[in-house]
Short mmCIF file of C-alpha atoms in Angstrom, two decimals:
data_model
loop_
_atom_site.label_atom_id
_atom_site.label_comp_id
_atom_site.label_asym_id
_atom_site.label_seq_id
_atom_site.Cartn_x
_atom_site.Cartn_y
_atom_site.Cartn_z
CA UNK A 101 0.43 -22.31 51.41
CA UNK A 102 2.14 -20.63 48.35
CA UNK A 103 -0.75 -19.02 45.71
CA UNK A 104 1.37 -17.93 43.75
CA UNK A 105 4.68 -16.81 43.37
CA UNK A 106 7.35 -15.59 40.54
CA UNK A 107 10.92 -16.47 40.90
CA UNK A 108 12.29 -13.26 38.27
CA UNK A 109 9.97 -11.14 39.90
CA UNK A 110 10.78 -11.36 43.31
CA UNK A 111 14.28 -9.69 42.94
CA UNK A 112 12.40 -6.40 41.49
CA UNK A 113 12.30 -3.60 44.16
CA UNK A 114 8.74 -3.23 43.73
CA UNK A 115 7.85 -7.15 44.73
CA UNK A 116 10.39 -6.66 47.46
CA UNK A 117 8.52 -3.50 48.78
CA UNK A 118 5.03 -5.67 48.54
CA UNK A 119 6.40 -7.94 51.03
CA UNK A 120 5.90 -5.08 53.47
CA UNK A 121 2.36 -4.52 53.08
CA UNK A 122 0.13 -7.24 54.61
CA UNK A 123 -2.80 -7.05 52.30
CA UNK A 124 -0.75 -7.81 48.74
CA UNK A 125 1.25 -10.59 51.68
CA UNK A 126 -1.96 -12.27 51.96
CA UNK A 127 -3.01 -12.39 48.79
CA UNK A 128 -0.20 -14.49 47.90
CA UNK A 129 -0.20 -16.65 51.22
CA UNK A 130 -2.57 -18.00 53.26
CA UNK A 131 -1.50 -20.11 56.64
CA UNK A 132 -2.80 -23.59 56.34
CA UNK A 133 -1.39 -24.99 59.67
CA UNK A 134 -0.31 -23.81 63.00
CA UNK A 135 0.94 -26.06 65.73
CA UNK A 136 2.21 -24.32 68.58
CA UNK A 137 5.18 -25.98 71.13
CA UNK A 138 3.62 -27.44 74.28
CA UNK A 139 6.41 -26.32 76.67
CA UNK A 140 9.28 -24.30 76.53
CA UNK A 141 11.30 -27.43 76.54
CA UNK A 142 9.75 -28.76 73.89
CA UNK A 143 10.75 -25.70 71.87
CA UNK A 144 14.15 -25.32 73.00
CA UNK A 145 14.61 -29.06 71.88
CA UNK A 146 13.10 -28.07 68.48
CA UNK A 147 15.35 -25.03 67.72
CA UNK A 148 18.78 -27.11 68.90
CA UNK A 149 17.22 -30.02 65.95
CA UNK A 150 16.89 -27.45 63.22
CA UNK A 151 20.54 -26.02 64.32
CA UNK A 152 22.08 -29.20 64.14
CA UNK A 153 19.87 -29.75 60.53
CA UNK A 154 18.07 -33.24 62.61
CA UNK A 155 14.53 -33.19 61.28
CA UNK A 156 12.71 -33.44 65.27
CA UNK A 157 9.70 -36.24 65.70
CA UNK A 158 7.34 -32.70 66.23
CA UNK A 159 8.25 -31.51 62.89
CA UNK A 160 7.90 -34.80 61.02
CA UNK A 161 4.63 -35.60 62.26
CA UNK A 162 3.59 -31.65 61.78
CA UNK A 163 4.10 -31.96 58.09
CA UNK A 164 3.00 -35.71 57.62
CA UNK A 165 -0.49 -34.40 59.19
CA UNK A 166 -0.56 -31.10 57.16
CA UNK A 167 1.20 -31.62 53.79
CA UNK A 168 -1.46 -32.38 51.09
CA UNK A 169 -0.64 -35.76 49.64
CA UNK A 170 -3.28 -36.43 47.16
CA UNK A 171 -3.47 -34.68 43.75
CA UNK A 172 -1.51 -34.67 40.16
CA UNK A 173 0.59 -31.86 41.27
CA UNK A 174 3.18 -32.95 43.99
CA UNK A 175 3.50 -30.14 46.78
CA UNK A 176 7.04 -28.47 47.24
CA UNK A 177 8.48 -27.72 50.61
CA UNK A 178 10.26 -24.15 50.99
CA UNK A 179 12.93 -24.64 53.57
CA UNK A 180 15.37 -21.51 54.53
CA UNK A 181 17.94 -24.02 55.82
CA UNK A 182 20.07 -26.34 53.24
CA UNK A 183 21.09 -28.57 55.60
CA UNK A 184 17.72 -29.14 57.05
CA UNK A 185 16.27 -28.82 53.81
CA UNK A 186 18.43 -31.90 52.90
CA UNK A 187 17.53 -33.84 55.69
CA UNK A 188 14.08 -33.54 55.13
CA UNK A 189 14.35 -34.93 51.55
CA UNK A 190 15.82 -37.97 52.70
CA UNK A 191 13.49 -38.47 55.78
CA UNK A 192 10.17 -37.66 53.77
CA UNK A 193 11.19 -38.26 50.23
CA UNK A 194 9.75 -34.58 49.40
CA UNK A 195 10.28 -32.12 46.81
CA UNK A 196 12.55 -29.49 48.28
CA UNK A 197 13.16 -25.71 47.32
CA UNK A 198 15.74 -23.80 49.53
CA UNK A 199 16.93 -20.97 47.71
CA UNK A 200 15.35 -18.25 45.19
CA UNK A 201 11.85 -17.49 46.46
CA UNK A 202 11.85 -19.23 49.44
CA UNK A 203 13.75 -17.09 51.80
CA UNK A 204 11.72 -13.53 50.93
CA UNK A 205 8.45 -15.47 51.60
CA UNK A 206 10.02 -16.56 54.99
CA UNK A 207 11.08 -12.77 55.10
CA UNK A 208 7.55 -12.09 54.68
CA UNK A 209 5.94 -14.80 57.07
CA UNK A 210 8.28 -13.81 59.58
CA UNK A 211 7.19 -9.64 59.72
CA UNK A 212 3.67 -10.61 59.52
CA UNK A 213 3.57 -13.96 61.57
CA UNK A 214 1.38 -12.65 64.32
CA UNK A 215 -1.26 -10.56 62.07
CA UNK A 216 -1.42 -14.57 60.20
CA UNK A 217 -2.12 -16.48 63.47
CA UNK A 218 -5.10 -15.18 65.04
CA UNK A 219 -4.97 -14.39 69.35
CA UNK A 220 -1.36 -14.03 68.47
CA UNK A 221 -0.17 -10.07 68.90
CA UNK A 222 3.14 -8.87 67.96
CA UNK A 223 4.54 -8.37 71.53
CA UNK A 224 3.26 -12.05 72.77
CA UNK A 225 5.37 -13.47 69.70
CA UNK A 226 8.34 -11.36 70.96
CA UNK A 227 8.33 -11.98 74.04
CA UNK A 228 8.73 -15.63 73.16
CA UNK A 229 11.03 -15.15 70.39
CA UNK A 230 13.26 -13.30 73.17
CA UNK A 231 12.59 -16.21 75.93
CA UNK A 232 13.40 -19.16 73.52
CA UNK A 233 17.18 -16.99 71.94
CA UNK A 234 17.40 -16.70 75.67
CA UNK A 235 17.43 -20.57 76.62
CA UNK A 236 18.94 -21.58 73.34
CA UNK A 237 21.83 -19.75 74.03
CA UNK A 238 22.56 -20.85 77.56
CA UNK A 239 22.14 -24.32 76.13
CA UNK A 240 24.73 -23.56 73.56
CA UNK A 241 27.51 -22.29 76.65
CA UNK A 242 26.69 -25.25 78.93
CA UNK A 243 26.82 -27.77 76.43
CA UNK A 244 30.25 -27.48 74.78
CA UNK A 245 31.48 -30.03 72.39
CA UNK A 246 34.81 -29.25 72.60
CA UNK A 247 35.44 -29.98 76.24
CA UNK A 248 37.88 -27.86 77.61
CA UNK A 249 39.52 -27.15 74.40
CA UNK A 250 38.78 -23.16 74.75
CA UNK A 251 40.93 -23.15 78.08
CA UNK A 252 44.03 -24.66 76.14
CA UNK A 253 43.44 -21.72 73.32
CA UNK A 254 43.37 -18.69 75.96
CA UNK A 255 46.36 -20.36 77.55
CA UNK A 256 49.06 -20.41 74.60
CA UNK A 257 47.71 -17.28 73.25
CA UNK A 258 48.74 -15.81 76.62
CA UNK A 259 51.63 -17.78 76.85
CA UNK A 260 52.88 -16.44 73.56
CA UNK A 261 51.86 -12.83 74.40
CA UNK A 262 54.04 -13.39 77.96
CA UNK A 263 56.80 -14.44 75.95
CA UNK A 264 56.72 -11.11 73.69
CA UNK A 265 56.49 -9.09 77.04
CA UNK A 266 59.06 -10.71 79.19
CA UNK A 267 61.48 -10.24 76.51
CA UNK A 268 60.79 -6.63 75.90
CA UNK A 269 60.89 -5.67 79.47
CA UNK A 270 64.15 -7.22 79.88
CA UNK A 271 65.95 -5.94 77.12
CA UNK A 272 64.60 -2.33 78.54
CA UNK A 273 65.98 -3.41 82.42
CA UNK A 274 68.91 -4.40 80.21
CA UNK A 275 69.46 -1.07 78.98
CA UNK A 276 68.48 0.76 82.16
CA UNK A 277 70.59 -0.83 84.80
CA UNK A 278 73.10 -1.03 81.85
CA UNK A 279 74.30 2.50 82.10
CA UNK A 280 75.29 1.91 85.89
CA UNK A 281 76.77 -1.52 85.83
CA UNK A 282 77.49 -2.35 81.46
CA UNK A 283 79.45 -5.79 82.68
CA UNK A 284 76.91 -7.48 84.20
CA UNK A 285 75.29 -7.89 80.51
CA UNK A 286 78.27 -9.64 79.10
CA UNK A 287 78.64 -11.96 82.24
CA UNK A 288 74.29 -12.91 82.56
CA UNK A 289 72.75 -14.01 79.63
CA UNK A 290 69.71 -15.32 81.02
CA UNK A 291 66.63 -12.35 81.16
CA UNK A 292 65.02 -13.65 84.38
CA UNK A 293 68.45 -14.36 85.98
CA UNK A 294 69.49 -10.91 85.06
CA UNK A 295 66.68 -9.00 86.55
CA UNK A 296 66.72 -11.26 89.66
CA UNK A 297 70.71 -9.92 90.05
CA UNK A 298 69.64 -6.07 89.45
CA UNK A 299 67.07 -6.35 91.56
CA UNK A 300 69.95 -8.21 93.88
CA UNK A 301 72.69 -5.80 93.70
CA UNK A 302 70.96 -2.36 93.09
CA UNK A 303 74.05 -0.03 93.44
CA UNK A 304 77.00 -1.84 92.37
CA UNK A 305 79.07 0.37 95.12
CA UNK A 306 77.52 -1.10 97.94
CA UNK A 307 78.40 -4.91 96.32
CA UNK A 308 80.28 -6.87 99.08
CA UNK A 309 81.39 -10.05 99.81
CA UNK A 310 78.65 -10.91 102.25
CA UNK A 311 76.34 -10.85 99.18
CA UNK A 312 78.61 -13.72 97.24
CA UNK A 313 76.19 -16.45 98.32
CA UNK A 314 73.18 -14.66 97.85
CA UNK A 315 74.07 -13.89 93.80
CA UNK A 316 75.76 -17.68 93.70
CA UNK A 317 72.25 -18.88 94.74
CA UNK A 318 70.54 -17.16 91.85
CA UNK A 319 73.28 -17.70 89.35
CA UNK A 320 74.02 -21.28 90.69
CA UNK A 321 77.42 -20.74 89.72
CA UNK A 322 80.48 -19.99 91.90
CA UNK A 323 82.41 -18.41 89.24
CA UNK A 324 79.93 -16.30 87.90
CA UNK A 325 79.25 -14.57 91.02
CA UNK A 326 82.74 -14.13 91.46
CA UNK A 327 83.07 -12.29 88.51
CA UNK A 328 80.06 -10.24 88.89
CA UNK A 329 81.85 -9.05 92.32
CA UNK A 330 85.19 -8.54 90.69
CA UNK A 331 83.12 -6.38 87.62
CA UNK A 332 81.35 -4.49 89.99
CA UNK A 333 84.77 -3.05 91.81
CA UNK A 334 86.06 -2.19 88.16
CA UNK A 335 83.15 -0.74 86.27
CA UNK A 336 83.01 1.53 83.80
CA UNK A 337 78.92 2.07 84.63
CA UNK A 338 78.46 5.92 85.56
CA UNK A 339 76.53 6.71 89.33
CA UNK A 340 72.69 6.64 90.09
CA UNK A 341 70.77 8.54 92.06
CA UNK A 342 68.96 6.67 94.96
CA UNK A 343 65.24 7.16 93.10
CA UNK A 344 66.50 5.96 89.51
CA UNK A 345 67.91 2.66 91.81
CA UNK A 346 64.37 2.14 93.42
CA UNK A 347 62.29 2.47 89.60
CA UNK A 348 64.80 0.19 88.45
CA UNK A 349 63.96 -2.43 91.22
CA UNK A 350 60.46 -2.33 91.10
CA UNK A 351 60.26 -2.71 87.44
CA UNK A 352 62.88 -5.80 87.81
CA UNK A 353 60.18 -6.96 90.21
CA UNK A 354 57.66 -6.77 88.16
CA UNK A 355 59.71 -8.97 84.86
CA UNK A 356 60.74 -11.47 87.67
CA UNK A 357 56.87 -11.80 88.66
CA UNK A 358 55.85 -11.91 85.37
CA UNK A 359 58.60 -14.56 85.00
CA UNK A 360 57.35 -16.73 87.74
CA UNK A 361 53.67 -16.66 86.38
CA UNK A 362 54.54 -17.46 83.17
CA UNK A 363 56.68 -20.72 84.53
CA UNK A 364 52.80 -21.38 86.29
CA UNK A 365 50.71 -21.01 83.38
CA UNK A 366 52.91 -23.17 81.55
CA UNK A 367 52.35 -26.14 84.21
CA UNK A 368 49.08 -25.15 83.83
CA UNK A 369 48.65 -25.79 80.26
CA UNK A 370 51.04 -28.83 80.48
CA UNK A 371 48.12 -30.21 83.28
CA UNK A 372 45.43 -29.43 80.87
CA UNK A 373 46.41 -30.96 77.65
CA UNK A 374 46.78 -34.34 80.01
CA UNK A 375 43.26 -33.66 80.62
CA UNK A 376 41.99 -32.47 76.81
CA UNK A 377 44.42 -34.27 74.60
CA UNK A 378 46.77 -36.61 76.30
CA UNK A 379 47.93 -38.59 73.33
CA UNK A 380 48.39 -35.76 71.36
CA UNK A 381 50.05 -34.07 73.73
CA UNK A 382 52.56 -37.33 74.77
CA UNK A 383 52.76 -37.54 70.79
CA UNK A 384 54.11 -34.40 69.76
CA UNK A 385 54.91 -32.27 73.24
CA UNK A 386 51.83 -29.85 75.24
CA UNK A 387 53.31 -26.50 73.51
CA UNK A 388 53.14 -27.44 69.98
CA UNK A 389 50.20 -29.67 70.46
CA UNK A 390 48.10 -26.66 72.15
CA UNK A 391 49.42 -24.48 69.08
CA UNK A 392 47.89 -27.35 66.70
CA UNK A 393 44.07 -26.84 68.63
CA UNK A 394 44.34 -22.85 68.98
CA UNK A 395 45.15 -22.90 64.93
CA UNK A 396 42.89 -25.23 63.88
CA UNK A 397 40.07 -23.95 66.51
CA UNK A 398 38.88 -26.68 68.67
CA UNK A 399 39.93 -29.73 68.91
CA UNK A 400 37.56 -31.13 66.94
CA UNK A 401 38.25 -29.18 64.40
CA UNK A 402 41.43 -30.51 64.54
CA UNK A 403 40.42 -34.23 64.25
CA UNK A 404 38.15 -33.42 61.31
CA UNK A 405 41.64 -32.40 59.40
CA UNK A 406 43.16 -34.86 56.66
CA UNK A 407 46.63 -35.48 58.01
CA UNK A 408 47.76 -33.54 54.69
CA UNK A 409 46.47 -29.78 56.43
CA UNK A 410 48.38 -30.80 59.51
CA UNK A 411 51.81 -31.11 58.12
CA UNK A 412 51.30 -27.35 56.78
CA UNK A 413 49.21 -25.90 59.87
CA UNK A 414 50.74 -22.43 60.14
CA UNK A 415 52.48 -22.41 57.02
CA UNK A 416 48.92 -21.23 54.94
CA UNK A 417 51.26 -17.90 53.89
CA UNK A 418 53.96 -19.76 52.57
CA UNK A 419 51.96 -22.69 50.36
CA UNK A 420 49.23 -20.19 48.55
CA UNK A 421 53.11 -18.19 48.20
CA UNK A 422 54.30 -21.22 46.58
CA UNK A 423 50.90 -22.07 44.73
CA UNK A 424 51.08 -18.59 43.20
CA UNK A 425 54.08 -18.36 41.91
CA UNK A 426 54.33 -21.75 41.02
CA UNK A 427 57.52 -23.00 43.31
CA UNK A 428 58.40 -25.49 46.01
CA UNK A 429 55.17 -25.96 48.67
CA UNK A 430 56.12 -26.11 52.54
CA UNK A 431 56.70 -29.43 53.73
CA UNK A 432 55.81 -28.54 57.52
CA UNK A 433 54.15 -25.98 59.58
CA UNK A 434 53.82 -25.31 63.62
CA UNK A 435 54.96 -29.56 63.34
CA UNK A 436 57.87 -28.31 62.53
CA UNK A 437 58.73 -27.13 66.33
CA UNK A 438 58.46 -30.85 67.25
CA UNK A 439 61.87 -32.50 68.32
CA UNK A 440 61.54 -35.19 65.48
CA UNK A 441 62.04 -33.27 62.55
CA UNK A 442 65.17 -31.23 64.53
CA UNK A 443 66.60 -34.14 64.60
CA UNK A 444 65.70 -35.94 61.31
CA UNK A 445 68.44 -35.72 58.49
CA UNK A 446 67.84 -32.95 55.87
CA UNK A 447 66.22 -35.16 52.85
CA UNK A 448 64.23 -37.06 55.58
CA UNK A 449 62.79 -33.89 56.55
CA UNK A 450 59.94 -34.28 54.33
CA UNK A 451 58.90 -37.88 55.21
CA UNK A 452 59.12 -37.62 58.69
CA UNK A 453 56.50 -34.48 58.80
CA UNK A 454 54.30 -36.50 56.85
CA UNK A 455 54.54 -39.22 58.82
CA UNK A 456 54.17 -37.13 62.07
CA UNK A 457 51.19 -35.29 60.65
CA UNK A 458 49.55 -38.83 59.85
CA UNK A 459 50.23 -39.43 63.50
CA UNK A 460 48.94 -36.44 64.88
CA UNK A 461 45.51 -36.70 62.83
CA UNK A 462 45.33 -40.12 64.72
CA UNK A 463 46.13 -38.93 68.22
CA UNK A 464 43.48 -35.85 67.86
CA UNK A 465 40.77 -38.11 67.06
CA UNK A 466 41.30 -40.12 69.70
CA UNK A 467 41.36 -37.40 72.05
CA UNK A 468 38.42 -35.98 70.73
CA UNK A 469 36.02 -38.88 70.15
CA UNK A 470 38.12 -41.47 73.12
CA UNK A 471 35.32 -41.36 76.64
CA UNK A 472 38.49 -42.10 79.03
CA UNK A 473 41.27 -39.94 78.18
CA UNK A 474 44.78 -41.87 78.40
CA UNK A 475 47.88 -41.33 76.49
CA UNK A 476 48.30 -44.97 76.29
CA UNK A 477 48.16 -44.63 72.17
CA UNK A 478 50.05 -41.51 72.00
CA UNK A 479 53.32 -43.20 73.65
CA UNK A 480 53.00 -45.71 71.41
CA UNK A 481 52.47 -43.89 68.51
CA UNK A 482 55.73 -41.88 69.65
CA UNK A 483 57.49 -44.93 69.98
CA UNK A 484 56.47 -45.45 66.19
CA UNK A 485 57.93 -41.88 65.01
CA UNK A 486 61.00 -42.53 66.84
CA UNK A 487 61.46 -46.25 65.20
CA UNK A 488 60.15 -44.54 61.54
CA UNK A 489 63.21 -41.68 62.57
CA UNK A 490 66.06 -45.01 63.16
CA UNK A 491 64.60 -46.87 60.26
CA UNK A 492 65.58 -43.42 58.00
CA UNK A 493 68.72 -43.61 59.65
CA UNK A 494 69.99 -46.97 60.21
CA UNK A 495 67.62 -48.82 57.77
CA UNK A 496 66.32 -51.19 60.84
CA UNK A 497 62.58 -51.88 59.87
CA UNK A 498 59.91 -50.77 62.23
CA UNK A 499 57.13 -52.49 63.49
CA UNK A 500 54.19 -52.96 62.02
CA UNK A 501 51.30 -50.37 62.72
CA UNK A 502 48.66 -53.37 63.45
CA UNK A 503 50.66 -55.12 66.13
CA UNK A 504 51.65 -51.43 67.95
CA UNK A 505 47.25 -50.91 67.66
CA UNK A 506 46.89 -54.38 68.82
CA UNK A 507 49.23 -53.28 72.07
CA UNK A 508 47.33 -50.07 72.52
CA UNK A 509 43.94 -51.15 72.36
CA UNK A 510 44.99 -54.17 75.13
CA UNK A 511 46.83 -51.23 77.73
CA UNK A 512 44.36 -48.26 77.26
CA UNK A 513 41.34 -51.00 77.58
CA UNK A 514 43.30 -52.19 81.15
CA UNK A 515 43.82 -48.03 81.96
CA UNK A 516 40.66 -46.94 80.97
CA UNK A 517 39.41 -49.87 83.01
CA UNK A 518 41.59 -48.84 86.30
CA UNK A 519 40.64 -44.84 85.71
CA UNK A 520 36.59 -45.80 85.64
CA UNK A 521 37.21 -48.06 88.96
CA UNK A 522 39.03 -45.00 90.87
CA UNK A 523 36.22 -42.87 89.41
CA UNK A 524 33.35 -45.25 91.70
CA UNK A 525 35.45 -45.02 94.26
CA UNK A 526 35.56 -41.76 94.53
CA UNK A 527 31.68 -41.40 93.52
CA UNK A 528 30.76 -43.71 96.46
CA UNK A 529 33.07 -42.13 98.91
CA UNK A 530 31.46 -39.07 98.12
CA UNK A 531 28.05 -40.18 98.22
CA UNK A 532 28.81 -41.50 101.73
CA UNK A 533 30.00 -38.29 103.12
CA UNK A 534 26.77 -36.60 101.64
CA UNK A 535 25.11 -39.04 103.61
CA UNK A 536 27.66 -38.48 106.92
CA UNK A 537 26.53 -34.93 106.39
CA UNK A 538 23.16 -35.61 106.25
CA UNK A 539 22.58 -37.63 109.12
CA UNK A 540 24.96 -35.27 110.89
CA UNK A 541 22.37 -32.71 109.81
CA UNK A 542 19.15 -34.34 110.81
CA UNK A 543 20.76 -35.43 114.12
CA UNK A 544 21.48 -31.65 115.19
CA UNK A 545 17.89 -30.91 114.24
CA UNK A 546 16.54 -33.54 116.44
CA UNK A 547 18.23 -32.35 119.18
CA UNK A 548 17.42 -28.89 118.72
CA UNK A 549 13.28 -29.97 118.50
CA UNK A 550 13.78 -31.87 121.61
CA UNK A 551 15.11 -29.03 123.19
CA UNK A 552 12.66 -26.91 122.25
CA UNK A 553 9.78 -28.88 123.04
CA UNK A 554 11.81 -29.37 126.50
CA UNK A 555 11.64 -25.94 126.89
CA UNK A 556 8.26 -24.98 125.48
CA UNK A 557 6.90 -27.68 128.48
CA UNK A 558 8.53 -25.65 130.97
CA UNK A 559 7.02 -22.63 130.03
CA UNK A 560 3.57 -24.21 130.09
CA UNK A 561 4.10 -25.98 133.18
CA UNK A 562 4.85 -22.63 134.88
CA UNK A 563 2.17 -20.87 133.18
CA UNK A 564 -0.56 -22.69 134.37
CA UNK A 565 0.62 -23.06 138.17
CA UNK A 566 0.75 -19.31 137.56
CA UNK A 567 -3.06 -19.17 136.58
CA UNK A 568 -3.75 -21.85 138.86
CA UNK A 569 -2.41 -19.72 141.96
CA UNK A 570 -4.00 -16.25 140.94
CA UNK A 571 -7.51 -18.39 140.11
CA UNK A 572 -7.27 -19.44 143.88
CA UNK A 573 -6.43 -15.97 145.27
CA UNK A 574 -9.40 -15.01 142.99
CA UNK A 575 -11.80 -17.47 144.31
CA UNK A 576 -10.58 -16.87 148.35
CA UNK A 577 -11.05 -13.02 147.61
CA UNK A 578 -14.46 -14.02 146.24
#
């Protein structure tokens, strides 16, 4: 409870400084209620409510018990969060101040909230604050909206930076090997190919015709790798010393490996966007679809995007360029890598990125929001690009979008169907080998008891006829 409090006043350095000090703090405010959380549970549930700005049943029912209700003046409620602050209003119908004085008084409450609450000392309060950050943010890493959007991110950032990489490496085996055999450049185009032959050939003396089928296998051309026999014979490359050969060779090693990997990761990603986002990905392509979710965030990010910021998604330099000076704004962004507008004429350009944006924005949410991921609606909303791309051309009118939704809502309905059926199957054939296991389990233990009781009554039957035999010697001697 607030005594009193000035709104001017509290920006002053002096006011500020009184926070500090715990006697001028409590003349000002006085704790009226305290209601500690009954488990850590109950807290942890608590602090993910006032993150998400939910007002919790425990914090309703604190300040319905505790907030005075009577009198002329109605009581306000300081709340540090807006978005909490706003749900509040509308839950309690309450007066609600979230800015201005509020948030040094919670500055205040907070320094001095274990000298207010009495058996409460600073390192107990701590100790907890420490325990519940602790929990709250393990809950925050398990529980991840965005699937396994942060997977497709890493991936084409790598990808990209492999790209950058592979290219510069080559151009410097390019160079290197160049000064020994220079015609080998003009006849291999291809980087991988070209370090693959380098690290083939090594010195271009030693080429023979033994090695023809070996280089035709890489190139996968017959005439190729007879020219790269006929160049060798007649370079102009100077000679190389046997250690320059073997650096070369290892570091064309190391572009073809990082050639391979690359050609994995990509297969990778391709796998995962079937997983994450399989009608935007059958919509618009894996690549350019995983370049959509890494710029935009998350995928749900992405689906919370008017179709308007997807058409220019990577083109933010070029429209506040535009906006500035006053010119021509971009009509496409990363969208523009797609294979529709390649092959859309130049004044359909426009249309068909809008319409392929509009498409996209519908495939994202899908992905994001669908339970079953299919790509049943991203075919078909492909198949409505591609008909919106012949109608530009040709002028034959495309379906309409209702009928195509119709379709698509009867297939993924009959998929989504089949994929939860699999899914039981392969729940209850798991469950039984559990089971298998179990049994398996409790059957070997059995056995091993009875043994052991088998043998534990051998040892006691021998025992006693032990005893029994020195008790009769005993009682003969006696």
């Amino acid at each position: 409870a607030v005594k009193e409090v000035e709104d001017i006043g509290m920006l002053l350095p002096q006011v500020e400084q009184s926070v500090l000090n715990l006697g001028k703090f409590s003349s000002v405010i006085k704790l009226s209620a305290f209601f500690p959380f009954k488990s850590a549970q109950g807290a942890l549930e608590n602090i993910n409510a006032v993150s998400e700005g939910v007002v919790h049943a425990d914090l309703k029912l604190f300040l319905e018990t505790n907030l005075p209700s009577g009198g002329k003046k109605k009581a306000m409620l300081g709340v540090s969060d807006a978005k909490l602050g706003a749900a509040l209003q509308e839950e309690l119908n309450l007066s609600i101040q979230t800015g201005g004085a509020v948030a040094e008084i919670i500055r205040g409450v907070r320094l001095h909230f274990h000298s207010l609450v009495k058996g409460l000392t600073a390192q107990a309060a701590s100790k907890a604050q420490l325990g519940l950050g602790h929990s709250y943010s393990r809950a925050k890493v398990k529980f991840n909206v965005n699937r396994a959007d942060n997977m497709i991110i890493q991936s084409i950032a790598l990808l990209d930076q492999l790209d950058k990489d592979i290219n510069t490496f080559s151009m410097r085996v390019r160079e290197w090997y160049g000064y020994h055999f220079p015609e080998l450049i003009k006849i291999v185009n291809d980087n991988s190919m070209y370090c693959k032959l380098a690290k083939l050939i090594g010195n271009r003396k030693e080429l023979t015709e033994e090695m023809l089928e070996a280089i035709e296998e890489i190139t996968m051309d017959s005439g190729k790798a007879q020219a790269i026999l006929d160049a060798s014979r007649s370079s102009m490359g100077m000679d190389i010393s046997p250690i320059d050969l073997i650096n070369i060779e290892s570091f064309s090693c190391r572009v073809v490996s990082l050639t391979t990997y690359r050609q994995g990761l990509q297969e990778y990603l391709r796998s995962k966007m079937g997983q994450v986002a399989p009608n935007l990905a059958a919509l618009i392509g894996e690549v350019v679809g995983a370049r959509l979710i890494s710029h935009a965030g998350s995928l749900t990010n992405l689906a919370k995007y008017p179709a308007s910021t997807v058409q220019i998604l990577g083109a933010e330099k070029a429209l506040f360029r535009a906006l500035k000076t006053r010119g021509n704004t971009p009509k496409y962004g990363l969208i523009f890598h797609s294979t529709f507008i390649g092959r859309a004429a130049a004044k359909n350009k426009g249309r068909i990125s809008r319409y392929l944006a509009n498409k996209c924005t519908i495939a994202s949410r899908i992905d994001c929001f669908s339970e079953v991921p299919t790509s049943v609606y991203g075919d078909k909303l492909r198949d409505q690009v591609e008909e919106r791309l012949a109608f530009y051309e040709t002028g034959d009118a495309p379906r309409k979008n209702l009928d195509v939704m119709k379709e698509a809502v009867a297939q993924a309905s009959e998929v989504a169907a089949e994929i939860k059926r699999k899914l039981e199957k392969k729940e209850k054939k798991k469950k039984k080998r559990e089971k298998r296991k179990l049994e398996a389990l409790s059957t070997a233990e059995g056995d091993d008891e009875e043994k052991a009781n088998g043998e534990a009554e051998v040892h006691v039957s021998n025992t006693s006829s032990v005893v029994f035999s020195t008790g009769v010697s005993t009682w003969g001697g006696l």
